[in-house]
Short mmCIF file of C-alpha atoms in Angstrom, two decimals:
data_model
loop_
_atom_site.label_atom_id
_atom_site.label_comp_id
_atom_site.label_asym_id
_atom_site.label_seq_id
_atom_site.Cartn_x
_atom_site.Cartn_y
_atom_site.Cartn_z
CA UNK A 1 -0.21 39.14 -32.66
CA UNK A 2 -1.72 42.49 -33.70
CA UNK A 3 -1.84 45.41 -31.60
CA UNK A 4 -5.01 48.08 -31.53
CA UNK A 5 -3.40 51.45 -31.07
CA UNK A 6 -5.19 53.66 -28.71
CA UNK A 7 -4.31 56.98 -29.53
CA UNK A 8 -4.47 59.87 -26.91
CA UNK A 9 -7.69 62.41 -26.19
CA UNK A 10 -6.48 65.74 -27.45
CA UNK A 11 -4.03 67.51 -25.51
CA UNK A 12 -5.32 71.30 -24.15
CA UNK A 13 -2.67 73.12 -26.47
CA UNK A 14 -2.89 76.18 -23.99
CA UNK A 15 -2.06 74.03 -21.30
CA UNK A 16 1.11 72.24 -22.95
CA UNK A 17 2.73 75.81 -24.17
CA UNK A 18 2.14 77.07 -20.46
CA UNK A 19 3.93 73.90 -18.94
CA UNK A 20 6.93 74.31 -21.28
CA UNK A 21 7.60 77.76 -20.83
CA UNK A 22 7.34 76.94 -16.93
CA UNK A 23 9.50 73.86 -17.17
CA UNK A 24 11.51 75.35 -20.34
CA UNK A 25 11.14 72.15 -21.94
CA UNK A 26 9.52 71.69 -25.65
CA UNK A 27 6.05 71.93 -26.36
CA UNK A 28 6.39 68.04 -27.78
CA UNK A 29 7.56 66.62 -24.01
CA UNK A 30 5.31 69.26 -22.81
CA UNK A 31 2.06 67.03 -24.49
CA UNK A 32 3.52 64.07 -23.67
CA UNK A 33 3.80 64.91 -19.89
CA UNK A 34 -0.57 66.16 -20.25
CA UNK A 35 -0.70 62.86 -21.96
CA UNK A 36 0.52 60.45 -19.34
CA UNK A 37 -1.52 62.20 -17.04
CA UNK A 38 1.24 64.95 -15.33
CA UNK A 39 -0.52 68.45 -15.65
CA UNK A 40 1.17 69.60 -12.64
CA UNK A 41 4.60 71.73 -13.00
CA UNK A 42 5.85 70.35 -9.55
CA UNK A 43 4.48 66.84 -10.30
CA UNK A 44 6.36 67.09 -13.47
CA UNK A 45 10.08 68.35 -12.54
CA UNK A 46 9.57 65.37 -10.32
CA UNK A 47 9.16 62.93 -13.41
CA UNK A 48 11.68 64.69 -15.17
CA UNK A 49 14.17 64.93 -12.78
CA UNK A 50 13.62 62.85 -10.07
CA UNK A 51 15.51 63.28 -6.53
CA UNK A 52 15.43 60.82 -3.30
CA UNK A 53 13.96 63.93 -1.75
CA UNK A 54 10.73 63.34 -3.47
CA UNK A 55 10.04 59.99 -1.81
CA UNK A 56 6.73 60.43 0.60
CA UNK A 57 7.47 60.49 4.36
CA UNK A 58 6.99 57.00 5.65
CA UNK A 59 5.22 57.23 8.43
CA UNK A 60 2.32 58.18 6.47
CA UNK A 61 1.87 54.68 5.73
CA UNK A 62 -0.66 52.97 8.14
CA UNK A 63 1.12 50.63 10.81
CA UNK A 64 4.51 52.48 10.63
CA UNK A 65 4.71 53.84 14.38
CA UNK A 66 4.03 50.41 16.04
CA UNK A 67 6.13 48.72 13.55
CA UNK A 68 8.96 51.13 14.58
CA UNK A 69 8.00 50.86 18.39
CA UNK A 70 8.22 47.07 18.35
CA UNK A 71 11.45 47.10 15.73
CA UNK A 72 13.23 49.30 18.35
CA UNK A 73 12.51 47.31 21.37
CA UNK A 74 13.54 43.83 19.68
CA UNK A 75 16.56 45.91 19.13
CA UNK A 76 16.94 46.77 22.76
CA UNK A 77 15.92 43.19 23.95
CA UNK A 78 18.30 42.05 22.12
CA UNK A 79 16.64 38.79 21.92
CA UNK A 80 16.46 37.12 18.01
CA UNK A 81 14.62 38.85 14.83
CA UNK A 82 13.78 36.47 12.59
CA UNK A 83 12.85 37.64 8.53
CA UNK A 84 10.41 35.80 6.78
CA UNK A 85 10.82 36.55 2.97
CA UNK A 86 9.41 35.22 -0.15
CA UNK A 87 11.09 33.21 -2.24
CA UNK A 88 11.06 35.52 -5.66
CA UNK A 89 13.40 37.89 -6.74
CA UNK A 90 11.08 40.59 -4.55
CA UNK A 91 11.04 38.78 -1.22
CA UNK A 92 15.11 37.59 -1.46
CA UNK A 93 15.84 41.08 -2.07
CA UNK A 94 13.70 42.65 0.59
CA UNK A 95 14.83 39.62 2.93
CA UNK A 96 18.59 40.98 2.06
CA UNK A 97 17.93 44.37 2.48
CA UNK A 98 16.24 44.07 6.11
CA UNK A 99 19.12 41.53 7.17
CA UNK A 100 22.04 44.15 5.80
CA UNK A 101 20.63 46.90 7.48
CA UNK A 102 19.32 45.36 11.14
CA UNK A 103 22.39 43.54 11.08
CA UNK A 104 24.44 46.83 12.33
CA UNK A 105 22.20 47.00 15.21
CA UNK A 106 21.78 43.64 16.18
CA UNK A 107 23.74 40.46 16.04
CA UNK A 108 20.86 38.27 16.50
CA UNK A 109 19.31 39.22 13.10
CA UNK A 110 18.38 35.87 10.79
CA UNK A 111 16.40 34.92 7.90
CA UNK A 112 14.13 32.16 6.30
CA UNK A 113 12.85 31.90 2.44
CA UNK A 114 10.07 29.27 2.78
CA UNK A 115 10.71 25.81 0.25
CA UNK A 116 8.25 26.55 -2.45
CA UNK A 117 7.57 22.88 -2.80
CA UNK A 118 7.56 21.87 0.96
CA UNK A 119 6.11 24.93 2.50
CA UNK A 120 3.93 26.73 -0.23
CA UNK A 121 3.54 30.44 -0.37
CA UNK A 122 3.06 32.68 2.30
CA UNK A 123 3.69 32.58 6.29
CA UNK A 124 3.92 28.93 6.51
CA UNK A 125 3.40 26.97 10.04
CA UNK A 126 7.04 25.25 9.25
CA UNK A 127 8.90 28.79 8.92
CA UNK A 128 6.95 30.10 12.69
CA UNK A 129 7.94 26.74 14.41
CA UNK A 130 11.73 27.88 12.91
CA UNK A 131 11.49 31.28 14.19
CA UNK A 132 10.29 29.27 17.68
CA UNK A 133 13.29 27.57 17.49
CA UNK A 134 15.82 30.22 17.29
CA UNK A 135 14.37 31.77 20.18
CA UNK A 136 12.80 35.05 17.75
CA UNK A 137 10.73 37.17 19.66
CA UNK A 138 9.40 39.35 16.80
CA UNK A 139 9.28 37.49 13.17
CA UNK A 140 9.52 40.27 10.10
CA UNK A 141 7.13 39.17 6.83
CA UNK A 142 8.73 40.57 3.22
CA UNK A 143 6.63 40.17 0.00
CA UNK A 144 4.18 37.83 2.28
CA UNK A 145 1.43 37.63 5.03
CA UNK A 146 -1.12 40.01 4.19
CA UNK A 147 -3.69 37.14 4.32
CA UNK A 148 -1.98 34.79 7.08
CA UNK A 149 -4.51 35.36 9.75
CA UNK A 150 -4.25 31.86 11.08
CA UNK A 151 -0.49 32.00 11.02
CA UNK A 152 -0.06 35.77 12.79
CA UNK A 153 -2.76 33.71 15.36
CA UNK A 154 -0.38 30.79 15.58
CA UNK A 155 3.39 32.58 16.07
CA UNK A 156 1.18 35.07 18.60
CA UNK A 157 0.07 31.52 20.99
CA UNK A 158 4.15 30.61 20.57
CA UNK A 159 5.10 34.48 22.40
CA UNK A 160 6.34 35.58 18.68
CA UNK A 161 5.08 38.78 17.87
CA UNK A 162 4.91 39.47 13.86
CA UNK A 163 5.43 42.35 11.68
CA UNK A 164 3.93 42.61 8.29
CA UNK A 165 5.66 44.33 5.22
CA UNK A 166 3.48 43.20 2.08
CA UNK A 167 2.52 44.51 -0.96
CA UNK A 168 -0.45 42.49 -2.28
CA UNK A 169 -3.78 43.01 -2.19
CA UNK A 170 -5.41 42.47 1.35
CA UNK A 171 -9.26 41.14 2.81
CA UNK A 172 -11.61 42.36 4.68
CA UNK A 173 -10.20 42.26 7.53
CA UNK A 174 -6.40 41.93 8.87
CA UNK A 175 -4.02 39.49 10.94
CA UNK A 176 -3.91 40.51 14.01
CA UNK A 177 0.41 41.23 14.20
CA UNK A 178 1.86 43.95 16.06
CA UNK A 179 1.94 45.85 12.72
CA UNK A 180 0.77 45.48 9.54
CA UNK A 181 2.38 47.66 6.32
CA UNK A 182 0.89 47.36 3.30
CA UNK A 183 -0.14 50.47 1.21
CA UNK A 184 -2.73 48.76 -0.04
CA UNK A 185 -4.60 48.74 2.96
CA UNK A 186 -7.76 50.37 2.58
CA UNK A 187 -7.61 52.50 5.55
CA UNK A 188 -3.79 53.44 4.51
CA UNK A 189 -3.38 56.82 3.28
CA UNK A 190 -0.37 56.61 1.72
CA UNK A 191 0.28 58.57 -1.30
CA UNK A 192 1.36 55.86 -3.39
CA UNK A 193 0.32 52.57 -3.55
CA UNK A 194 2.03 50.46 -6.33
CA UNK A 195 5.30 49.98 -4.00
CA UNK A 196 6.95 46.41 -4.60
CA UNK A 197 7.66 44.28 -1.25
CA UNK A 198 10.91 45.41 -1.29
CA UNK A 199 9.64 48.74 -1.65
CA UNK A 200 8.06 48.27 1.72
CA UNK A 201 10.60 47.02 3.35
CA UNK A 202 12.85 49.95 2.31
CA UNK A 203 9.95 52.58 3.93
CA UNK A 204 10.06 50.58 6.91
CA UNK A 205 14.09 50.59 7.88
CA UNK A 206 13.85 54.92 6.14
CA UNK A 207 11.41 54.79 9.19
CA UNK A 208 13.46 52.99 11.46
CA UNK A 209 16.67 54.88 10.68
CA UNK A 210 15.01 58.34 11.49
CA UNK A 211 13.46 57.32 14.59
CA UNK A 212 17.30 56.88 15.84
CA UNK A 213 18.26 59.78 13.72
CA UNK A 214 20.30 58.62 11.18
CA UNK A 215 20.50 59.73 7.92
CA UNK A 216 18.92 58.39 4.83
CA UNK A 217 22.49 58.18 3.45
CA UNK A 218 23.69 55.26 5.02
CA UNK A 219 20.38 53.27 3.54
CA UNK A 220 21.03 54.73 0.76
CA UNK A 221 23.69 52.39 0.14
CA UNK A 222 21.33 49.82 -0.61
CA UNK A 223 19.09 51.06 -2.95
CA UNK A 224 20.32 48.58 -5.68
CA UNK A 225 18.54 45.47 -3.86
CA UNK A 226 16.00 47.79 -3.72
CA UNK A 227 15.93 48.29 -7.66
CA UNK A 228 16.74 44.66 -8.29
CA UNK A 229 13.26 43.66 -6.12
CA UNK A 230 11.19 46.62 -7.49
CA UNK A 231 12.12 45.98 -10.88
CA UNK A 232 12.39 42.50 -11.11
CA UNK A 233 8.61 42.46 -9.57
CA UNK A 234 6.75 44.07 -12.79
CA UNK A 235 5.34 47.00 -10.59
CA UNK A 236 4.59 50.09 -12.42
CA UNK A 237 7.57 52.30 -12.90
CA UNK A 238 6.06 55.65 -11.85
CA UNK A 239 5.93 57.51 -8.77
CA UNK A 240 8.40 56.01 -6.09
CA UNK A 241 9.20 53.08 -8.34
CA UNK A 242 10.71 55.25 -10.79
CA UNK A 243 12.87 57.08 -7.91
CA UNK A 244 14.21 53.76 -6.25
CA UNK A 245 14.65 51.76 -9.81
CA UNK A 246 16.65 54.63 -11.08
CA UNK A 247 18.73 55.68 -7.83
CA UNK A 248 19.22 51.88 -7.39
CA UNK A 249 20.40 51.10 -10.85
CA UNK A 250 23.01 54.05 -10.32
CA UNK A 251 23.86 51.86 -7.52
CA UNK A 252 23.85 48.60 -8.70
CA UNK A 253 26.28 49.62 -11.74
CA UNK A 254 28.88 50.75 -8.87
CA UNK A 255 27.81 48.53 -6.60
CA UNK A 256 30.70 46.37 -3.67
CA UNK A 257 28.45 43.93 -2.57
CA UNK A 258 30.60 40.89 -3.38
CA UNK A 259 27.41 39.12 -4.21
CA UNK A 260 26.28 41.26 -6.62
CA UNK A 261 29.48 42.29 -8.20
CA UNK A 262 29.91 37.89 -8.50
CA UNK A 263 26.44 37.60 -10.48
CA UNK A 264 26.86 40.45 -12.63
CA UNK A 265 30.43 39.17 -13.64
CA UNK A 266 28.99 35.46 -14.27
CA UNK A 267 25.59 37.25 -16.59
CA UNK A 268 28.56 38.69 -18.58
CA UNK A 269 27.21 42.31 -17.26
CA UNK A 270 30.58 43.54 -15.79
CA UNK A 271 31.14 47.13 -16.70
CA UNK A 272 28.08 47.12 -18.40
CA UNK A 273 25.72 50.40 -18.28
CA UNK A 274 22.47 49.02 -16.91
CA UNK A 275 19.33 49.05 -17.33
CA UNK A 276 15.92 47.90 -16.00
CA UNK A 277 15.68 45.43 -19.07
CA UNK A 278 18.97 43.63 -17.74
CA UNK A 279 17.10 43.18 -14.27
CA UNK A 280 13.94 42.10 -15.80
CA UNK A 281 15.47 39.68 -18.36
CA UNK A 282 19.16 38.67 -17.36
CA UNK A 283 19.47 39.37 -13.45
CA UNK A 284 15.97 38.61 -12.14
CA UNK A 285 15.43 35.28 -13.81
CA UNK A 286 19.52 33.84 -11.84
CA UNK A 287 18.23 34.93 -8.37
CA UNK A 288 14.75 33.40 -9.32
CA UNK A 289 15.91 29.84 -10.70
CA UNK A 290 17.45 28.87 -7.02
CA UNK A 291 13.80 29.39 -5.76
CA UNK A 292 11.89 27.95 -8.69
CA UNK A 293 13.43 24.58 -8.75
CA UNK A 294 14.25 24.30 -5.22
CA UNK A 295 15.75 26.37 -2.23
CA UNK A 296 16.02 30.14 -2.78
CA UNK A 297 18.24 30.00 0.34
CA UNK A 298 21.28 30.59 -2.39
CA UNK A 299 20.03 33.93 -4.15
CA UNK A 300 19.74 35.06 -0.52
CA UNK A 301 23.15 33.73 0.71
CA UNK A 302 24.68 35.89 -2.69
CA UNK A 303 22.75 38.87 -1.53
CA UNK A 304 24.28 38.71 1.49
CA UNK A 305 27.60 36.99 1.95
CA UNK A 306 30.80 39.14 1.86
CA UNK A 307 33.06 36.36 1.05
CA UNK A 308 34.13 36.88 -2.62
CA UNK A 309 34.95 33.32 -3.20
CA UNK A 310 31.58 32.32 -1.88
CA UNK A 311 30.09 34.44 -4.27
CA UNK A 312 31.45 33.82 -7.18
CA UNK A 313 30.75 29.70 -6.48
CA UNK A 314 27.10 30.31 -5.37
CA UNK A 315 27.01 32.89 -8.70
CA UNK A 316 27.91 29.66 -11.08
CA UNK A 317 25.65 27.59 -9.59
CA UNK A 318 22.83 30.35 -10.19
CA UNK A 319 23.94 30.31 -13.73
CA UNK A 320 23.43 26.22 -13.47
CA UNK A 321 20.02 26.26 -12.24
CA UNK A 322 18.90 29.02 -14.72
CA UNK A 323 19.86 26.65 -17.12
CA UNK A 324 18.08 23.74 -15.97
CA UNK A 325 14.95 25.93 -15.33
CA UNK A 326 15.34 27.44 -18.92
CA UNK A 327 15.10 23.68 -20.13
CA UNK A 328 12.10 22.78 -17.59
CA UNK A 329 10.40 26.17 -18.97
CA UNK A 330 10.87 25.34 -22.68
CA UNK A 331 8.96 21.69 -22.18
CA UNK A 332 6.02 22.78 -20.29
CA UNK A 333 5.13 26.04 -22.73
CA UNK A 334 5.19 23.15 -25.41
CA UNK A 335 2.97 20.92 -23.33
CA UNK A 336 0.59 23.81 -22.41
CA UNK A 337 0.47 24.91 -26.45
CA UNK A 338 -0.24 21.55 -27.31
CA UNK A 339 -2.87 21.43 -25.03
CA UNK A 340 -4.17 24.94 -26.22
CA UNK A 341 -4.43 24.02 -29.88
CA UNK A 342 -5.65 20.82 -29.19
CA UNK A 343 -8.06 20.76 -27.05
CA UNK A 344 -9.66 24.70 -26.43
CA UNK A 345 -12.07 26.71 -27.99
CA UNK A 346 -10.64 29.94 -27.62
CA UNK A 347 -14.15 31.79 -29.00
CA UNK A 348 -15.87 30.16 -25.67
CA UNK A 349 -12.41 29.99 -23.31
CA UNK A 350 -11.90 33.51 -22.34
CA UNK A 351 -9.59 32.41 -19.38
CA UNK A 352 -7.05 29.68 -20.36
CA UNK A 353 -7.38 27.05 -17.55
CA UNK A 354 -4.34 23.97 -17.86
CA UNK A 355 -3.51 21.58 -15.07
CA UNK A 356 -1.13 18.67 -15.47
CA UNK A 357 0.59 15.92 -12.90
CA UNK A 358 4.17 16.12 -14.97
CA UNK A 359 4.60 20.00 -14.37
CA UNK A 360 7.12 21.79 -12.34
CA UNK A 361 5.32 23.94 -9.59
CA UNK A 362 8.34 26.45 -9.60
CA UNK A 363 8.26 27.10 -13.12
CA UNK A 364 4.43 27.35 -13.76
CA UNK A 365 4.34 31.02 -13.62
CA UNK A 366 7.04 31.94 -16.08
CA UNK A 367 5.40 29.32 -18.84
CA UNK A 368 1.58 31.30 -18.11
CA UNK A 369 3.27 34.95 -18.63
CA UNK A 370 4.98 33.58 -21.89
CA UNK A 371 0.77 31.88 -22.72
CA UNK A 372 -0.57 35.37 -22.42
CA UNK A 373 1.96 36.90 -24.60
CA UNK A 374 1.00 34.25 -27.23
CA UNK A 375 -2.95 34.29 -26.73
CA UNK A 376 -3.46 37.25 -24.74
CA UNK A 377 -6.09 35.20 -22.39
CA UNK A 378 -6.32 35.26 -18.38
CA UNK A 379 -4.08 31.94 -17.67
CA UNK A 380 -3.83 29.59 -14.70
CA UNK A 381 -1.97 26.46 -15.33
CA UNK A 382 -1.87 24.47 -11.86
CA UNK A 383 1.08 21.63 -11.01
CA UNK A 384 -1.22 18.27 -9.85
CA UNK A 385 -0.13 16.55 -6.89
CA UNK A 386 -2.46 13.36 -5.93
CA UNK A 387 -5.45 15.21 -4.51
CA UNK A 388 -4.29 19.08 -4.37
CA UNK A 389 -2.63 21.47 -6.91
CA UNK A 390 -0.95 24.66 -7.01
CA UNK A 391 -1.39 27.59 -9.73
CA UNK A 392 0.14 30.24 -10.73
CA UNK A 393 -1.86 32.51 -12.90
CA UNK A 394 -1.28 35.87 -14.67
CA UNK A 395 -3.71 38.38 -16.68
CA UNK A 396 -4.57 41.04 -18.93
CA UNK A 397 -5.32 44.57 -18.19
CA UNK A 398 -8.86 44.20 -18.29
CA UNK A 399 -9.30 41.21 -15.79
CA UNK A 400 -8.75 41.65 -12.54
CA UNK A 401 -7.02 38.48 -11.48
CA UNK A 402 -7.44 38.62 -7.45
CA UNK A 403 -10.82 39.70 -7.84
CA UNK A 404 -11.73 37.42 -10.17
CA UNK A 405 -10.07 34.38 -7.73
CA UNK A 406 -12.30 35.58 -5.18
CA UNK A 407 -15.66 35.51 -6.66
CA UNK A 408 -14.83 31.68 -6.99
CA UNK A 409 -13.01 31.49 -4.20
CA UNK A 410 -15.51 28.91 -3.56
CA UNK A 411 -13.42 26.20 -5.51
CA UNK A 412 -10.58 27.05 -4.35
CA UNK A 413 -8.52 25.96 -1.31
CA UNK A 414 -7.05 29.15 -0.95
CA UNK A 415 -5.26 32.17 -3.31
CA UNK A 416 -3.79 35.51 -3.12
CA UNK A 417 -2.09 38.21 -5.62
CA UNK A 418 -3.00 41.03 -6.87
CA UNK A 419 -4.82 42.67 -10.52
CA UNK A 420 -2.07 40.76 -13.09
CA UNK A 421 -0.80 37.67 -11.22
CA UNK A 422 -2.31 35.48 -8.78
CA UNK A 423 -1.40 32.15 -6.97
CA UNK A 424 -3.74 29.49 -5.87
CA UNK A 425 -4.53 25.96 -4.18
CA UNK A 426 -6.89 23.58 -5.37
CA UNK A 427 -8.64 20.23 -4.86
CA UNK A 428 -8.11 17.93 -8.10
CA UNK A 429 -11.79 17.56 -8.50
CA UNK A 430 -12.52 21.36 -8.17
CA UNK A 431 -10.14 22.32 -11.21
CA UNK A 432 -13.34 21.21 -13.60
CA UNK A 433 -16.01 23.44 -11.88
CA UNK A 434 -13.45 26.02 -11.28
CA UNK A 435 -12.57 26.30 -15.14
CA UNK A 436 -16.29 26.71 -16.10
CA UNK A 437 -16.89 29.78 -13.52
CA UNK A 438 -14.00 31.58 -14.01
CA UNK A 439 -14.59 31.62 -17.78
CA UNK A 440 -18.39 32.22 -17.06
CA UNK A 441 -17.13 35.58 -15.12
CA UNK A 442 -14.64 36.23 -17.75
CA UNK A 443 -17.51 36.08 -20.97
CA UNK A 444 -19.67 38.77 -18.73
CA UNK A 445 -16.47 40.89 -18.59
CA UNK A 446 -14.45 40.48 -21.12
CA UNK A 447 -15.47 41.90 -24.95
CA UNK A 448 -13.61 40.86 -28.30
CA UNK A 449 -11.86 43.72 -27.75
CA UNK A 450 -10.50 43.54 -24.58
CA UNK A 451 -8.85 40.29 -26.14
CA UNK A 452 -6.75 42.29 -28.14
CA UNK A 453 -3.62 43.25 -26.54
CA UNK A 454 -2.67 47.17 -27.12
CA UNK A 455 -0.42 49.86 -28.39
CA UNK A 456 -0.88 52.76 -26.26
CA UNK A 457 0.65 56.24 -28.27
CA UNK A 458 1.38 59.26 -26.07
CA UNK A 459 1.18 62.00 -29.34
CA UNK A 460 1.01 62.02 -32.82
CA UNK A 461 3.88 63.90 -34.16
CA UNK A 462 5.02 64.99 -37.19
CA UNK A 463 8.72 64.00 -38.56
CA UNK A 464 10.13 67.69 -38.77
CA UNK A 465 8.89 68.00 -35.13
CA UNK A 466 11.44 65.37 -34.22
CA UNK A 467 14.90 66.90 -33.57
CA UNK A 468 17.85 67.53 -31.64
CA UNK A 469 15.94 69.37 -28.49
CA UNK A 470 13.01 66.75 -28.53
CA UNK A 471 15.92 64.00 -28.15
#
């Protein structure tokens, strides 16, 4: 498909010489920097060489005291912590990340990843009746629970108090848990907001850690499931997501977990120098296909496990279920094309809207990304189950996914996500009416234009400006 290059607003010439003589950089990375925004000389060093130092304080994030509070006196109890992670590559990895770390202070530190089919997404009544179970007196949310009000209300009537780490986009109004961290909150004034789950997570133990004054250090030594989740996740790469990724890919190349070392050997990544691509398209979609067509209790138990033997079986069986989920993946997109060409008007369908009975729930998602990358339309294809289904839908820049969810919200059983990808529930008979309103919203919204996906350029240069110091 055809791109439409937006080309930059001039660049205050004045403004780029005085930022490279300050950062003694060229005048060419100098109008780059003014183009994507960085006019500041601090703000810049910090782009161009980033430090650990510059990540933002974390109990500037809304929630963080109490959170700490109640962390330390489970701690103390020493009665059972229970995590409650997603089941993608964000959640696992957070999920890992909180167990590694809690685990030093307290034996009776445990996690659950929630059966996509069984239990849906989200705090799940099934995954609180487990935490009841094992005794857990506080239950930890990764990547999940921003919108479990009735949930939070349920584990609080069973004596479990619950701590939310999310990342999504939240409602009006809050579940009422001990603490809730999300920096999307709109009363949080944290300075940056585009954290993954695992992001979260990570400000929550750098919390925890100083409160019994440890150093950063030791966490440190986990940064690369913190990369792996942040990466893997699609969040912008700027601000603290370009500290962690790049600390944690430094990490992850060097890395002892026997887990990791297991699934890098199996991707054929061993000794490799790596990059964010190898997360997003190698890495990301093994710890995902456990999840996807099943139990994601396996990508966790790889994150985790020390055993070496363990992980290189549990790595081969990753490599397995990739495989099956590549073949699952390959049949629906040609199911959901066929259905495309044969049966949409793509002049009047601004939002592609596909459901079938035959479709794998797990796999739904990957198929819609690879449907906007072909049409570059809003997509929600949605797995049929006798009365109910379950969607997974992703967008373009200029539709807001969640908030378009929400203005038909009416339709829908229940949803949650954030600007570019979305999940959903739906009554069988509601996918009709639902189709019609969301592309009603979508033709007020949406111009010709906006259906054309985009090249953005940072400068027009000439060749002979191109050399050895630019590179």
């Amino acid at each position: 498909m055809e791109k439409r290059w937006i080309t930059p607003p001039p660049v205050d010439g004045r403004l780029a010489n005085q930022l490279a003589a300050e950062l003694e950089i060229s005048p060419l990375v100098a109008r780059l920097l003014l183009a994507r925004g960085i006019s500041d000389a601090a703000e810049a060093r910090v782009f161009l060489s980033p430090s650990l130092d510059d990540l933002h304080d974390p109990f500037l994030m809304a929630g963080m005291e109490p959170a700490v509070e109640r962390l330390q006196e489970a701690v103390r109890s020493g009665r059972p912590i229970m995590i409650y992670g997603d089941y993608d590559v964000d959640g696992i990895t957070g999920s890992a990340l909180l167990y590694r770390a809690l685990a030093e202070f307290s034996p009776q530190v445990s996690c659950f990843l929630p059966n996509r089919a069984r239990d849906g997404y989200g705090l799940a009544k099934a995954g609180i009746d487990e935490a009841g179970r094992r005794g857990a007196g506080l239950l930890l949310s990764v990547d999940c629970g921003i919108t479990a009000h009735a949930e939070v209300d349920y584990a609080r009537s069973l004596g479990i108090d619950c701590i939310i780490t999310d990342h999504h986009e939240t409602k009006e109004s809050l579940p009422r848990a001990v603490a809730v961290l999300d920096p999307k909150r709109q009363d949080c004034p944290y300075p940056y907001k585009e954290l993954a789950g695992v992001g979260v997570a990570y400000k929550l133990l750098q919390a925890f850690y100083r409160s019994n004054s440890l150093p950063d250090s030791k966490l440190e030594e986990h940064l690369d499931l913190v990369a792996l989740g942040t990466i893997a996740d699609i969040v912008p790469l700027t601000g603290e997501n370009r500290i962690l990724a790049k600390f944690g890919l430094q990490r992850l190349r060097q890395s002892l977990k026997p887990g990791l070392m297991a699934m890098l050997e199996a991707a054929g990544l061993g000794g490799r120098q790596l990059e964010s691509s190898h997360v997003v398209f190698i890495i990301a979609p093994r710890l995902n296909a456990a999840g996807r067509m099943g139990d994601a209790d396996a990508s966790l138990s790889l994150l985790t496990t020390e055993d070496r033997d363990h992980a290189l079986a549990v790595a081969r069986r990753l490599e397995e279920e990739n495989r099956r989920r590549k073949e699952v993946d390959d049949r629906i997109l040609t199911e959901a094309m066929a259905m495309v060409e044969g049966g949409l008007d793509l002049s009047r369908d601004r939002v592609i809207v596909l459901a079938s009975d035959s479709w794998h729930q797990g796999v739904i998602g990957i198929v819609a990304s690879r449907l906007v990358e072909r049409y570059f339309r809003p997509t929600v294809l949605i797995s049929v189950d006798g009365d109910l289904g379950k969607g997974s839908a992703r967008s373009i820049p200029s539709f807001h996914l969640h908030q378009a969810l929400k203005d038909c919200s009416r339709h829908l059983v229940g949803f949650g996500g954030h600007k570019y990808a979305a999940g959903l529930v739906i009554e069988s008979g509601s996918i009709g009416p639902f189709r019609e309103e969301i592309n009603r919203l979508a033709r007020q919204t949406l111009s010709n234009e906006d259906l054309v996906p985009t090249q953005p350029v940072d400068a027009e240069v000439d060749l002979d400006g191109l050399d050895q110091e630019v590179a």
